[in-house]
Every structure is written in C-alpha cells, then in structure tokens.
Short mmCIF file of C-alpha atoms in Angstrom, two decimals:
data_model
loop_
_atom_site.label_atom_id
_atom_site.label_comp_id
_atom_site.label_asym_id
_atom_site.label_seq_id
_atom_site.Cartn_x
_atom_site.Cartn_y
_atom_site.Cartn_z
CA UNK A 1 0.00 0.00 0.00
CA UNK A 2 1.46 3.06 -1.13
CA UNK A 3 2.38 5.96 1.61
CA UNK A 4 2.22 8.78 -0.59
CA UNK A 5 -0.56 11.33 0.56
CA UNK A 6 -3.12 12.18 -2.18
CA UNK A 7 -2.67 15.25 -4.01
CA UNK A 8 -4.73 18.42 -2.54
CA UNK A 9 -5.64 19.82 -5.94
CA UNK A 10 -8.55 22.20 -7.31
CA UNK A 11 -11.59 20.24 -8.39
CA UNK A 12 -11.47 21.74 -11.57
CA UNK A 13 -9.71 24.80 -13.21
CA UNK A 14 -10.46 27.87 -15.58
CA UNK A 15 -8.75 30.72 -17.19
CA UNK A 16 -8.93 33.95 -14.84
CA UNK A 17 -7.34 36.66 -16.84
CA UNK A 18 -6.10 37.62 -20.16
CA UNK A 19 -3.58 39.77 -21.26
CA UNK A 20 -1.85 40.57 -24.32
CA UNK A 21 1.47 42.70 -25.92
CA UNK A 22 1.19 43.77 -29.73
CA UNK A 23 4.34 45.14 -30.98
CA UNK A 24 4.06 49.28 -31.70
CA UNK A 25 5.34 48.63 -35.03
CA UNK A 26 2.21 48.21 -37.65
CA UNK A 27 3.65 46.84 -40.93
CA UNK A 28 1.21 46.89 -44.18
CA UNK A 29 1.51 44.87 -47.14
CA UNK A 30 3.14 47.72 -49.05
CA UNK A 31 6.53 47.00 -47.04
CA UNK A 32 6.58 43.38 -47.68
CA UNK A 33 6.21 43.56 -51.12
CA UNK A 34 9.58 45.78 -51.29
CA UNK A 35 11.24 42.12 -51.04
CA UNK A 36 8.80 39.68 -52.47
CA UNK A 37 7.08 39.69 -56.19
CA UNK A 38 3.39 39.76 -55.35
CA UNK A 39 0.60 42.44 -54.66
CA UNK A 40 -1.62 43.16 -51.74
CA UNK A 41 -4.52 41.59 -53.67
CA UNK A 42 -3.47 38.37 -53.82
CA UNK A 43 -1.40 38.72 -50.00
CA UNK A 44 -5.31 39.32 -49.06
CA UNK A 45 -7.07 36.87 -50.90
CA UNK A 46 -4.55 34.07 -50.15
CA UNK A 47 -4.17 34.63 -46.57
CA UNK A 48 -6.89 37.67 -45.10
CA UNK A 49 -3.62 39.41 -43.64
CA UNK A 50 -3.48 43.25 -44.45
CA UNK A 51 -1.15 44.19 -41.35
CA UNK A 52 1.16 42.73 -38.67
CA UNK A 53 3.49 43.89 -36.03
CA UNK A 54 6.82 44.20 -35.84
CA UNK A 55 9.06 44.36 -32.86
CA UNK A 56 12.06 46.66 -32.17
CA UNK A 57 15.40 45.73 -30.51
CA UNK A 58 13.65 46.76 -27.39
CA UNK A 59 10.31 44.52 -27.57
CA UNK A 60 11.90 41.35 -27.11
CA UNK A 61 10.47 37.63 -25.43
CA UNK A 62 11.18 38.78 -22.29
CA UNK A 63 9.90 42.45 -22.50
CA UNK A 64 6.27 41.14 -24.65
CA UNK A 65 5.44 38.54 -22.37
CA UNK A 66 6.04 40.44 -18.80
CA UNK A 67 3.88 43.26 -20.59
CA UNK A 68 1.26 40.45 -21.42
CA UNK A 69 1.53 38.65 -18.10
CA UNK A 70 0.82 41.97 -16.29
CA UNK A 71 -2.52 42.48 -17.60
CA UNK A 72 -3.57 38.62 -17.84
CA UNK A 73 -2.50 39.17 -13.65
CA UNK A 74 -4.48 42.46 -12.99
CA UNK A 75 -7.52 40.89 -15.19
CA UNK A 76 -7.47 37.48 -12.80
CA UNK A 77 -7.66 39.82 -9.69
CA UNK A 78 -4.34 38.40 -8.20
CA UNK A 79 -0.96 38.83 -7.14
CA UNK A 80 2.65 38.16 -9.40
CA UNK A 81 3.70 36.61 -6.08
CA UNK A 82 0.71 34.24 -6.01
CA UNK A 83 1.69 32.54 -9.06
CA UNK A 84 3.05 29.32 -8.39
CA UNK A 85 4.52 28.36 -12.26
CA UNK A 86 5.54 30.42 -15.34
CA UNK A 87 4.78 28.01 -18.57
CA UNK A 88 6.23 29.94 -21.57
CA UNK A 89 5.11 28.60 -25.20
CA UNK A 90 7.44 30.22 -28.10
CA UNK A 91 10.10 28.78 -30.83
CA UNK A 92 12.00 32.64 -31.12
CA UNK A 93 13.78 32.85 -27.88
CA UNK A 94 17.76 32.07 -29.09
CA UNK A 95 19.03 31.19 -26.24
CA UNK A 96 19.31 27.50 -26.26
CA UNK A 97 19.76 27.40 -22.34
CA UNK A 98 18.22 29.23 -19.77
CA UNK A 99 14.47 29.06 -20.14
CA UNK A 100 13.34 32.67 -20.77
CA UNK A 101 10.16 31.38 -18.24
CA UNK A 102 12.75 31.72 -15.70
CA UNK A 103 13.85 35.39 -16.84
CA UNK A 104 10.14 36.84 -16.93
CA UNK A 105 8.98 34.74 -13.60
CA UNK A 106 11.54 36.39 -12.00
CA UNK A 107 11.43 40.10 -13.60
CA UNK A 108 7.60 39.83 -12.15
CA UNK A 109 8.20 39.20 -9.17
CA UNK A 110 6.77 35.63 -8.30
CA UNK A 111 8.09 33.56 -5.45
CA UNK A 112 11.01 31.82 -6.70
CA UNK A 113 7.69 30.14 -9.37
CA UNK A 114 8.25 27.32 -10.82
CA UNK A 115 9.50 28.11 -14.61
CA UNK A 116 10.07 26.38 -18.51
CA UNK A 117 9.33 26.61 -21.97
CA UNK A 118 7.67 24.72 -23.84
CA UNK A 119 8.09 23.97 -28.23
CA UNK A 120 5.00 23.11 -29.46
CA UNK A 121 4.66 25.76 -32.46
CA UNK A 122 1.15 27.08 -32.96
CA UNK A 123 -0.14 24.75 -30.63
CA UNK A 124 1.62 26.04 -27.77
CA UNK A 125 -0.89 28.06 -26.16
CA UNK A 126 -3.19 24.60 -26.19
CA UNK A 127 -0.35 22.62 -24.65
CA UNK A 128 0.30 25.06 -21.85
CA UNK A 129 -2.95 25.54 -21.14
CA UNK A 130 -3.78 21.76 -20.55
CA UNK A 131 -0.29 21.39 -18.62
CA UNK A 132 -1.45 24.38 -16.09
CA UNK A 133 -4.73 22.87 -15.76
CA UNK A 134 -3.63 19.43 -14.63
CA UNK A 135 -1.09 21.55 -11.94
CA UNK A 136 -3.66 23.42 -10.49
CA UNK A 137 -6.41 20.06 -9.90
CA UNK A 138 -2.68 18.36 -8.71
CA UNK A 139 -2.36 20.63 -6.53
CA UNK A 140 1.23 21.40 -7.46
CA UNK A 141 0.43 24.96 -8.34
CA UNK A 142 -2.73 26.69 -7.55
CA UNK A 143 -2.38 29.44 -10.25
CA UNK A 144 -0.37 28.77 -13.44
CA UNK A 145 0.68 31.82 -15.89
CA UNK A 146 0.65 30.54 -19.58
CA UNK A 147 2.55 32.08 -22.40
CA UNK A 148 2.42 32.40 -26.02
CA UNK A 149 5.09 34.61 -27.22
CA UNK A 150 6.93 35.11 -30.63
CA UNK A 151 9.15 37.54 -32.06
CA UNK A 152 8.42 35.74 -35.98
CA UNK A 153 9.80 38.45 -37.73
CA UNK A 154 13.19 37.25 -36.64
CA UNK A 155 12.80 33.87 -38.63
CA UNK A 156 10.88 35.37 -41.69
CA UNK A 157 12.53 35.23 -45.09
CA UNK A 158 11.85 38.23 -46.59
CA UNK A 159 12.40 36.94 -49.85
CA UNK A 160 10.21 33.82 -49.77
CA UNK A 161 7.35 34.94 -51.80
CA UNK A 162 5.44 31.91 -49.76
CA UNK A 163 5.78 33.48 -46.26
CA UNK A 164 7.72 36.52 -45.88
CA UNK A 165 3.62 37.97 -45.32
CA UNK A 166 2.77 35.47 -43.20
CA UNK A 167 4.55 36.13 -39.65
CA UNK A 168 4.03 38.77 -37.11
CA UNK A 169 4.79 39.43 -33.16
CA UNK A 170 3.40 39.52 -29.90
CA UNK A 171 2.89 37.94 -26.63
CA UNK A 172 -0.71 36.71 -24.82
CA UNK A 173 -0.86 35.32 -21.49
CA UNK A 174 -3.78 34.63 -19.63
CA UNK A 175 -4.05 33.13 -15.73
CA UNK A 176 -5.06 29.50 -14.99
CA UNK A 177 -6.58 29.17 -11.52
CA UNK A 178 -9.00 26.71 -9.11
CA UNK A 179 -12.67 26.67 -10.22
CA UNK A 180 -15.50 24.87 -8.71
CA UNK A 181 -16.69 23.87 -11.95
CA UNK A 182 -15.10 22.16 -15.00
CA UNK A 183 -14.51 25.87 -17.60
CA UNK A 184 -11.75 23.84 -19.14
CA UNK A 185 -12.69 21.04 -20.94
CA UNK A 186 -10.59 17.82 -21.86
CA UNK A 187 -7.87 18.30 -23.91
CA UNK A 188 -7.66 16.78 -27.93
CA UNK A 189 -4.09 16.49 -28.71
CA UNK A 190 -1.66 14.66 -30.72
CA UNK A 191 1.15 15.08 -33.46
CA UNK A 192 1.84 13.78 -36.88
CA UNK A 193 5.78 13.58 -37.27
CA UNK A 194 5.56 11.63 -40.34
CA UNK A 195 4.56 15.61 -41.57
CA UNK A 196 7.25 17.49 -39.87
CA UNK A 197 8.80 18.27 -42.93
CA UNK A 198 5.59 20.50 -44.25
CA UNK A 199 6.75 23.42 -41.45
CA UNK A 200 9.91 23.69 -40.61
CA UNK A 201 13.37 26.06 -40.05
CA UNK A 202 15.01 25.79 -43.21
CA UNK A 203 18.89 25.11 -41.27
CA UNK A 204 19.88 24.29 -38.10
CA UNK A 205 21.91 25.64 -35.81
CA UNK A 206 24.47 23.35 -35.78
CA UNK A 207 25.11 24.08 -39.91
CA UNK A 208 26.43 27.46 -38.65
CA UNK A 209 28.61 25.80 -35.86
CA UNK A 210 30.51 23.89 -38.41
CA UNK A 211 31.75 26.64 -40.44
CA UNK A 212 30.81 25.10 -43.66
CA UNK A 213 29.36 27.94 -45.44
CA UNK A 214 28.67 25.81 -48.91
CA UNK A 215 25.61 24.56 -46.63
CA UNK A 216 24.08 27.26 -45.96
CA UNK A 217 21.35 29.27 -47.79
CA UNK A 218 22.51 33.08 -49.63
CA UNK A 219 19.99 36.16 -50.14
CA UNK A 220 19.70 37.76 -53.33
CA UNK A 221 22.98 40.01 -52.04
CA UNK A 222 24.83 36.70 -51.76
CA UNK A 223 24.82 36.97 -48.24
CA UNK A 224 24.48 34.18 -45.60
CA UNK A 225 20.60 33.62 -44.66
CA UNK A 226 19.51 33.35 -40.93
CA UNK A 227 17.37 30.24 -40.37
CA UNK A 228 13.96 30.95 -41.16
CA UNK A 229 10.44 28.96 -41.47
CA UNK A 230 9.35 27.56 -44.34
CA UNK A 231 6.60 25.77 -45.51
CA UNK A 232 4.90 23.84 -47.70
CA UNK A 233 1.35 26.16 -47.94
CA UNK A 234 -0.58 23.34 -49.85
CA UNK A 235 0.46 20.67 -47.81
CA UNK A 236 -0.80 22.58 -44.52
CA UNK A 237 -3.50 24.03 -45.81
CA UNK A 238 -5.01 20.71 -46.84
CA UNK A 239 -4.08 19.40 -43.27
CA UNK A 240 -5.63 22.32 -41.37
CA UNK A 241 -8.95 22.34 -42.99
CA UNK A 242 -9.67 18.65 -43.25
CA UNK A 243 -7.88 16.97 -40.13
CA UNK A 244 -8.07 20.21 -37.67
CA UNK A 245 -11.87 20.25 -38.08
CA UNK A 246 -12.21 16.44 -37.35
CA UNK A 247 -10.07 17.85 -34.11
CA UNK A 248 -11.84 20.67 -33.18
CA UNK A 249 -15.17 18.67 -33.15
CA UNK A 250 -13.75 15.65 -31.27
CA UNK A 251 -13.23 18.34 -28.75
CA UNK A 252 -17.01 19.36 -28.53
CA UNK A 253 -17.65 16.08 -28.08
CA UNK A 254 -15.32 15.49 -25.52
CA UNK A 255 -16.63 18.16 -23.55
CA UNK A 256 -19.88 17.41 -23.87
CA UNK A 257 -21.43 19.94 -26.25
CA UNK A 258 -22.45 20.44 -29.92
CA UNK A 259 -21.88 23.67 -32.14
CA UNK A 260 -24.66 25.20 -30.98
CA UNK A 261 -23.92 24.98 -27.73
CA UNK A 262 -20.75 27.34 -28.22
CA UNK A 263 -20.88 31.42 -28.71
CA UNK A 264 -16.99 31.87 -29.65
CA UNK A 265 -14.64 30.12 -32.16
CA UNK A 266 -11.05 30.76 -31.64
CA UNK A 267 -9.00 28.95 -33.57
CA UNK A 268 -5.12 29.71 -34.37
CA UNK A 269 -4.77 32.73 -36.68
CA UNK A 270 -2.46 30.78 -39.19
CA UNK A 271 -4.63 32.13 -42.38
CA UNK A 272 -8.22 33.43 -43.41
CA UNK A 273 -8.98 31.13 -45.84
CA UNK A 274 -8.14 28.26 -43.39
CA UNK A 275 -10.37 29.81 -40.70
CA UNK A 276 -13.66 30.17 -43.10
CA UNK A 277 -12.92 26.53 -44.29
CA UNK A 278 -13.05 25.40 -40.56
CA UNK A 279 -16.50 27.63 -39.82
CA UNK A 280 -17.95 25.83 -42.96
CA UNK A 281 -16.73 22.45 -42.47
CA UNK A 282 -18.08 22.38 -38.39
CA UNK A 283 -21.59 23.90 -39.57
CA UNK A 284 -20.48 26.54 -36.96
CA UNK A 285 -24.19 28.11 -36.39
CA UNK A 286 -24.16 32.22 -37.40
CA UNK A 287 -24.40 33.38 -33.52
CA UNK A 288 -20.84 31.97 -32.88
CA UNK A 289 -18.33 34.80 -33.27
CA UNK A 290 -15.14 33.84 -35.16
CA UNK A 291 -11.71 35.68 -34.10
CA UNK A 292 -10.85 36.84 -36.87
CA UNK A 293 -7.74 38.68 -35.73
CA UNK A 294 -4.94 37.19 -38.11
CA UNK A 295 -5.77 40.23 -40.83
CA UNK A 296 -4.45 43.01 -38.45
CA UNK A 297 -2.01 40.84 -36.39
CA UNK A 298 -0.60 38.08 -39.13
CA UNK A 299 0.23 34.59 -37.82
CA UNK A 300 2.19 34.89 -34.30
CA UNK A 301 1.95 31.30 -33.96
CA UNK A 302 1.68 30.30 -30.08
CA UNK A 303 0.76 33.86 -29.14
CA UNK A 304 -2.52 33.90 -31.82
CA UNK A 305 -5.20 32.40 -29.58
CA UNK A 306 -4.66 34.67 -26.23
CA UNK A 307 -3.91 37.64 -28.21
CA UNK A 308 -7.30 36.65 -29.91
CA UNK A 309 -8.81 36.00 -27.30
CA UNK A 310 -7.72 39.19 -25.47
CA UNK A 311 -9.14 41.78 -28.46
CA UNK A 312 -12.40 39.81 -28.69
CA UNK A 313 -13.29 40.52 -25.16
CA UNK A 314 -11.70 43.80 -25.09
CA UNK A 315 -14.05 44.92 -27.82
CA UNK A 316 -16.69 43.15 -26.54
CA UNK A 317 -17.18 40.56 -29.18
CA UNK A 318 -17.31 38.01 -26.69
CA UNK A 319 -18.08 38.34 -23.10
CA UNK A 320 -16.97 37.02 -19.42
CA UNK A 321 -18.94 33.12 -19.22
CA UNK A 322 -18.48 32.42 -22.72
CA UNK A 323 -18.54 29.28 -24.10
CA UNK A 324 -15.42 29.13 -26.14
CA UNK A 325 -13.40 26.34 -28.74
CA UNK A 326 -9.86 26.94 -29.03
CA UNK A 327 -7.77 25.20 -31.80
CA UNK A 328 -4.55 25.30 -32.40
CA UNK A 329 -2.12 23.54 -34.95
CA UNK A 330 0.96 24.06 -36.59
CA UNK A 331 4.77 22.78 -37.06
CA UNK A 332 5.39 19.34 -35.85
CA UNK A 333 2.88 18.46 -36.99
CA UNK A 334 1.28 19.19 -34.17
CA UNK A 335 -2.39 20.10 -32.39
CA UNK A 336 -4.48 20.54 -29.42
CA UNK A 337 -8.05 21.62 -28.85
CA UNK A 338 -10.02 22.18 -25.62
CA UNK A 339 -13.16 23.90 -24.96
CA UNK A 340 -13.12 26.88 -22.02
CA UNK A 341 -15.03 29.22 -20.51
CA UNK A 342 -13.90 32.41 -21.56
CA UNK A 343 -12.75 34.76 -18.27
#
C-alpha cells in the first residue's frame, strides 16, 4: 500500500485573466512587397492578412510577455507573487539554455515560481494551457501563468514569396486558476511527425557551428541567410482544414457539447482562408463569433489564440462566461483543442 498522501488539488480549473502585448510597429503589405514579387490583392485573398506587427530591438520575449503577463495578472484579480509556475510557449527565444520562463517569472516578481518553456509551435498556447490545468487540480500549483510569445519576424525570409507575409509578433498570457466547476474542458491532442517536414526552419543551428558555409542558404545580395520557417502552404493548408476540423469537433464532443452549444470560435490565426474553411466544415451556427484577428495581427503562432482571445473581449465581441473552442495547430505536426469558458 502506497504511503504517498493524495494530491490536494482544485476540483477543476479555468482561465482567470487575459492579457496581451502587440508590438508598436504596424507593418502593411506595401513593405513586404519591397522584397517579395506579389501584390496586396493576392497577400489578401490568399491569406486575409493586411497588417502585422513588428518588434524593435527593445520589444523582445522577455519584455512582450512580462507586458502580457501583467494584464492577464491584474484581469485574474491576483498577485505576481501568487503565481506558483511560469509556462512559456514560443520557438524565437535564441538562447538554447536558460528558459526565458525563468527570466520573466523572475522580472515579475513571483516567489522563486516554478518556470520552462515549452516547443510546441502554434499549438503552444493549447499545450500550456492543458499542462497548467492538470497543476492546479494536482495541486502542485494553484495558479499557473501561460505564455504564447513570438518575435516571428526574426525567422521570416523576406524573400520567400510563400511566407515573408505570413509572420508577425506579440505575446498573450492569460491566468489559470481553481474553479469549482469544470470551464476547461478535456484536452484533444496529438502530433503527426511523419509531416514534420511541411513546417519547418530551413537550417539548423548546428550548420552554422561547423563553419561550412557551402551549406548554408545566400539572399539575393549573396549573403548568408539566418534560419527561417518555411513551408509547404498546400500541404498545410489541406491538413488544417480537413484533419483540424475532425479535431476541433472531437473536442465538442469530448466536452460534452455540440456547435450550438458554443458562442466563440477561436482557432489559431495561421490564415483566413483556413479559418472560413473550418467555420464551414463544423456547420459553426451564425451566432458563434469567429476571431478573426490574423488580418491586423498576421500569424504569431503560439501567441494567436490569447492575443485573440484578449481583443475579442476587449471589444466586446465576446463576453466574461463564454462558451469558447480553441484550436490550435501548426509545425510538428502538431495540435491541441479544448473547450473553455472564456474569463
């Protein structure tokens, strides 16, 4: 008979408070077609984006997310020092070793919280969410600050007529906490390696370690290329519309619902066209609003759903109570849906 005492978790958990960071830097269309051969009319009609942010040597990880964090803190009515772990979601902090969660969990001022990061792409923000969930009903954490941050623009190829539109910046962060009712459903997750290949940095670090240069990728200048993403935009598009919507409704089921059930729809801003083809494919009754947020903000990968989240109830698209289906998916291949109740 074991001796270990049974955990002293939450019963359930929910999402307290949002926050979110855009970059002060709006970049149109009109600037990225300075590098690439295209035109804003098909940049719109391929992906919905018309803007994105760009930070400056100033926004970085760090600074986005503690800006984020702040307000998701203030929103869940709480203290920095009553958060008990920092899980950061993001693939553009450099620094191999330490965790930037350990940077911002100390900058605001928790008590000595425990920190990491997680790589999970554009379904970051799903996998941190269920990981602080399952702390706070352990009991190993009653309130858990998630992260999605990306600074994108820093792995863009500004010459790859395929992407260089897609990417933007920001952080979201949002406050996971003890609820006596379930406001975060189960969890549908999962990868798809045999994919991996569809999204993915086009050379590793290590090709810049070994000082062979004949390797390594040259811009028009004949300059060496940083590693950037790359894609392949059929591939994933065909993915996300067909597989993610099998996902997405899995995760109604799984919590119990049906699409009429739900009054918001926020899946990862990756693309407009991808979005609409999920609405249609899930029947998605016309009450439910969709975040639509990817045309002024661009694809910021693990930050898209918070920061989405954060501008629909800011201008009151959505409300506090909400009932809310959150989707992400992205480079891996990689997903994870859950239904919540919207703080």
């Amino acid at each position: 008979m074991s001796k270990i005492k049974p955990s002293k978790g939450a019963p359930y958990a929910r999402i307290m408070g949002v926050g979110g960071y855009r970059p002060t830097r709006i970049v149109p269309n009109e600037v990225i077609l300075e590098t690439i051969d295209s035109s804003d009319e098909w940049i719109r009609s391929r992906s919905g984006i018309a803007t994105r942010h760009w930070a400056s040597d100033e926004e970085t990880v760090a600074a986005m997310s503690i800006e984020a964090s702040g307000k998701a803190i203030a929103d869940a009515g709480i203290t920095a020092e009553q958060i008990g772990a920092v899980v950061v979601s993001t693939v553009s902090h450099f620094s191999q070793t330490p965790a930037i969660a350990t940077e911002i969990a100390d900058r605001l001022g928790t008590a000595k919280a425990a920190a990491f990061d997680i790589s999970a792409g554009c379904a970051g923000f799903g996998y941190g969410l269920t990981l602080a969930k399952g702390m706070v009903v352990e009991g190993s954490a009653q309130y858990v600050l998630v992260i999605g941050v990306e600074r994108l623009s820093d792995l863009t190829d500004l010459e790859d007529r395929a992407t260089a539109f897609l990417f933007g910046d920001g952080a979201g962060a949002v406050v996971v906490g003890p609820s006596e009712e379930p406001e975060i459903g189960p969890t549908v997750w999962g990868s798809e390696g045999d994919k991996a290949g569809t999204i993915k940095q086009t050379v590793p670090w290590d090709r810049f370690h070994n000082g062979d240069v004949s390797q390594l990728p040259l811009d028009s200048k004949g300059e060496i290329k940083f590693p950037a993403i790359t894609q392949e935009g059929q591939a994933v598009f065909r993915w996300a519309v067909f597989e993610m919507a099998k996902v997405a409704q899995q995760a109604l089921d799984a919590a119990g619902i049906t699409s009429a059930d739900l009054d918001v729809f926020i899946p990862h801003q990756a693309n407009m066209r991808i979005i609409d083809s999920m609405v249609k494919t899930l029947k998605l009754p016309e009450h439910v609003t969709v975040a639509r947020d990817v045309e002024t903000t661009g694809n910021t990968s693990a930050a898209s759903i918070p920061l989405a989240m954060e501008r629909l109830l800011a201008t009151g698209q959505a409300k506090s109570g909400d009932t809310a289906l959150v989707i992400g998916f992205g480079a891996g291949l990689v997903y994870a849906a859950t239904v919540v109740t919207l703080p």
